[in-house]
């Protein structure tokens, strides 16, 4: 959320905010700016949605989705800066920062790199030890955060397929995305109820599903969030903030 | 301080930090970056120097010294963001943010514009009500901060001449700068001991001198700071953080 | 045109390009990036639309619409850079750069400031003496360009009202915009056929109308452009590139 | 050269320009800005030094030295933009752009990646087919440029050691740099006179030495350049622009 920038609009935060329980708000490096952060955080607070910092690489043109080779120290520094800025924005509105979720290439690189994951976890703890780190289920983001005593939320993806090692099928492969809303909802329900997912090769893989990611910049994000929310409620799965 | 950026070095923070009692550290908009902020704040804490946020315009190429027409709301937002980021950096190092001083064109514009001054004061208070706002003695920065209950420090300049209304002689005029170290030190001593300064037209003008500004990017900043410190101590003027 | 940036889309260049005869393409400072510039220029060439460089202030967050105090030398430099970049993009596609139109706050400031206008004209001429400078009818942009021997195109605005001195009514005033398509079209036809416009105080003011500006980021830009084009053709006013 | 930025100074271009025959001038992405580019190019022309564009990644904070994962199309686009901007700056000064040398991480990545090398070569040719591409001797930058008919200059490094495959020893390894001026000069002379270099494992490796790189941001760049120039002249090796 909050991935507009200056005069440019992205996503439909106003509608989506009514359908979710926690929001990852861009912090001005890969998207968002000081004014957008304030407006988006106001919207989240108004809707009772938990506010998370969504730090990314300083690559506005690439939307933080291009890998950049930063040292763990550099990653620590840009996370302290961005989480700090978000912390300030929430304070100024009388709210409380709830969690941190790294964005895009930073998220993906850290999921597979112990040192980057540790740097992000340390930066999160340095801002406030009660902050929860959101990371890919089964990845270094979760294990490194736990290792230093942070609370974590294991994240699963509704619209992405999984490989048999529990990682996401890379976007470069043809079957990376789940196009059908029905299939995506079924995958989420199985992940929540059974703690597993069917990988692309047919194997059943275990995972933890504490939080489900919905991309705010997707074309049908609002419709999909509404459908998922409704299906989960039908099955008496309660939506709440960790 | 902290006005280096990436691979570019500015000033001599290591030496200067030994000679001052409070530091204004750039927050990544007009200068500084996340790593420089960490290093400079570490240095300040190590030297027992009070840490201040030094927010500026988002104009790296112009070093925040070119006037930009922002609305009070935009100024509020960029200050919350930058002070928040600095707040985070200091927290992460186990320190405490002490004050806020706007930078360059933002400082000068707000000194003369009640609405911009109020926006900066509100942003400061929103991050923490105990933060002290540093502003030009006699300017809107001081009066607006007081109006909302903030503590303030009235700032005077050692190396700049004053006009008979208490404002600085603009840099565009030939007599704006005091080149001689001796004259600059004398002006500071008079400002502290008598609460006044001799304006360019010879009139004596009253002002308050809570803090003396030394520009860290000046060529002789270290020598000048050492000389001033020594002269003040000779006259038994104690240097301490407000 | 070409005012998208990275992952952010602005305007509907594909449709609008079919309705116009010359395009002002953002050059990466206030909007646009290297890839967007290539794509937009390709689109223009494909549609036989004359390509212009649209240099602006280096203020992505403010979309180049916030006044910035740059010296004439700085304005010259940023124009040479941006026009040069655009010149390169067009060359690489086998096309030819046709004109230059400054953007937003740079356009408005230069229209009223002889030195900034001269700086822009000199930068344009320095890249290629055959480039045409587009500027507000009756402004310094036109007179300074003529003074150094550049060809010019006097620009008029369809959707803005005029003051009795021939300047646009500032956006801060309530009657600055013409909301009705019909009124806007009528104003354009009068400007073209009679060389004059009715100012907000009822006076008739002379101007030259070589080119009509349509803002690509407006909500109804495509509909308006289609309507205007159709009405002009009905009156046998030919649309062509200067 | 021209790797200052805004208020920040890097290198000693004025002195170094007297000692070299061709300059690679930063184009505003990894360093440099529109004003610095003009000043540096003026200096080069005044000293009869051939002007080259030095395009890099859009990573000011990392000085373009951090790997970024861009597609070949993106690399093509950022090179067209930056070479175009430089082309404009040189034209505006009545000079002629002579060559292109990619910078930092872009240079190193392209040396080993055929597609990136091809993208840079194509961008260079698209701006002007007479431009010479400077690249690491024996790398894809040279072979891809030749494949599309560009003139090339094979570059060697005075202060870096080589591996037995002709690549530079990575900076992360302890013996990557040659600290002694004498050793560096000897290496250059051997590379020029014998067309070979002694690799870190003692093997003699062939290479072509059309141009010798001196880093303008090095501490002793001026002294080293003077020494190398003097030693080459002693051996009657003429310094000239390709």
Coordinates of N, CA, C and O in Angstrom, one line a residue, chain A residues 157-162 168-169 171 173-188 191 197-200 220 224:
Chain A
X157 N 1.5 -16.8 -0.2 CA 1.1 -16.1 -1.4 C -0.1 -16.8 -2.0 O 0.0 -18.0 -2.3
X158 N -1.2 -16.1 -2.3 CA -2.4 -16.6 -2.8 C -2.2 -16.9 -4.3 O -2.7 -17.9 -4.8
X159 N -1.6 -16.0 -5.0 CA -1.6 -16.0 -6.5 C -0.3 -16.5 -7.1 O 0.0 -16.2 -8.3
X160 N 0.6 -17.1 -6.3 CA 1.8 -17.6 -6.8 C 1.9 -19.1 -6.5 O 1.5 -19.6 -5.5
X161 N 2.5 -19.9 -7.5 CA 2.7 -21.3 -7.3 C 4.0 -21.5 -6.5 O 4.9 -20.6 -6.5
X162 N 4.1 -22.7 -5.9 CA 5.3 -23.0 -5.1 C 6.1 -24.2 -5.7 O 5.6 -25.0 -6.4
X168 N 8.9 -19.9 -3.9 CA 8.0 -19.5 -5.0 C 8.6 -19.8 -6.3 O 9.8 -19.7 -6.5
X169 N 7.8 -20.3 -7.2 CA 8.2 -20.4 -8.6 C 8.6 -19.0 -9.1 O 7.8 -18.1 -9.0
X171 N 9.1 -15.7 -11.2 CA 8.2 -15.1 -12.2 C 8.6 -15.3 -13.6 O 7.8 -15.1 -14.5
X173 N 9.3 -18.1 -14.9 CA 8.7 -19.3 -15.4 C 7.3 -19.2 -15.7 O 6.5 -18.4 -15.1
X174 N 6.8 -19.9 -16.7 CA 5.4 -19.7 -17.2 C 4.3 -20.0 -16.2 O 3.3 -19.4 -16.2
X175 N 4.6 -21.0 -15.3 CA 3.5 -21.3 -14.4 C 3.7 -20.7 -13.0 O 3.2 -21.2 -12.0
X176 N 4.3 -19.5 -13.0 CA 4.6 -18.8 -11.7 C 3.3 -18.3 -11.0 O 3.2 -18.3 -9.8
X177 N 2.4 -17.8 -11.9 CA 1.2 -17.1 -11.4 C 0.0 -18.0 -11.4 O -0.2 -18.8 -12.3
X178 N -0.9 -17.9 -10.4 CA -2.2 -18.5 -10.4 C -3.2 -17.5 -10.9 O -3.4 -16.5 -10.3
X179 N -3.7 -17.7 -12.1 CA -4.6 -16.7 -12.7 C -6.0 -16.7 -12.2 O -6.7 -15.7 -12.1
X180 N -6.5 -18.0 -11.9 CA -7.9 -18.1 -11.5 C -8.1 -17.8 -10.0 O -7.4 -18.3 -9.2
X181 N -9.1 -16.9 -9.8 CA -9.4 -16.5 -8.4 C -9.8 -17.8 -7.6 O -9.4 -17.9 -6.4
X182 N -10.5 -18.7 -8.2 CA -11.0 -19.9 -7.5 C -9.8 -20.7 -7.0 O -9.7 -21.1 -5.9
X183 N -8.8 -20.9 -7.9 CA -7.7 -21.7 -7.6 C -6.9 -21.0 -6.5 O -6.4 -21.7 -5.6
X184 N -6.7 -19.7 -6.6 CA -6.0 -19.0 -5.6 C -6.6 -19.1 -4.2 O -6.0 -19.3 -3.2
X185 N -8.0 -18.9 -4.2 CA -8.7 -19.0 -2.9 C -8.5 -20.5 -2.3 O -8.3 -20.6 -1.1
X186 N -8.6 -21.5 -3.2 CA -8.5 -22.9 -2.7 C -7.1 -23.1 -2.1 O -6.9 -23.7 -1.1
X187 N -6.1 -22.5 -2.8 CA -4.7 -22.7 -2.3 C -4.6 -22.0 -0.9 O -4.0 -22.6 0.0
X188 N -5.1 -20.9 -0.7 CA -5.1 -20.2 0.6 C -5.7 -21.0 1.7 O -5.2 -21.2 2.8
X191 N -3.6 -23.9 2.6 CA -2.5 -23.5 3.4 C -2.8 -23.2 4.8 O -2.1 -23.5 5.8
X197 N 0.9 -27.0 0.9 CA 0.5 -26.5 -0.4 C 1.0 -27.6 -1.4 O 1.9 -28.3 -1.1
X198 N 0.3 -27.7 -2.6 CA 0.7 -28.6 -3.6 C 1.7 -27.9 -4.5 O 1.3 -26.9 -5.2
X199 N 2.9 -28.4 -4.6 CA 3.9 -27.8 -5.4 C 3.7 -28.0 -6.9 O 2.8 -28.9 -7.2
X200 N 4.4 -27.4 -7.7 CA 4.2 -27.5 -9.2 C 4.5 -28.9 -9.7 O 3.9 -29.3 -10.7
X220 N -6.7 -6.6 -10.3 CA -7.9 -7.1 -9.7 C -7.8 -7.2 -8.2 O -8.5 -8.1 -7.6
X224 N -10.2 -9.5 -5.8 CA -9.7 -10.7 -5.2 C -9.7 -10.7 -3.7 O -10.1 -11.7 -3.1

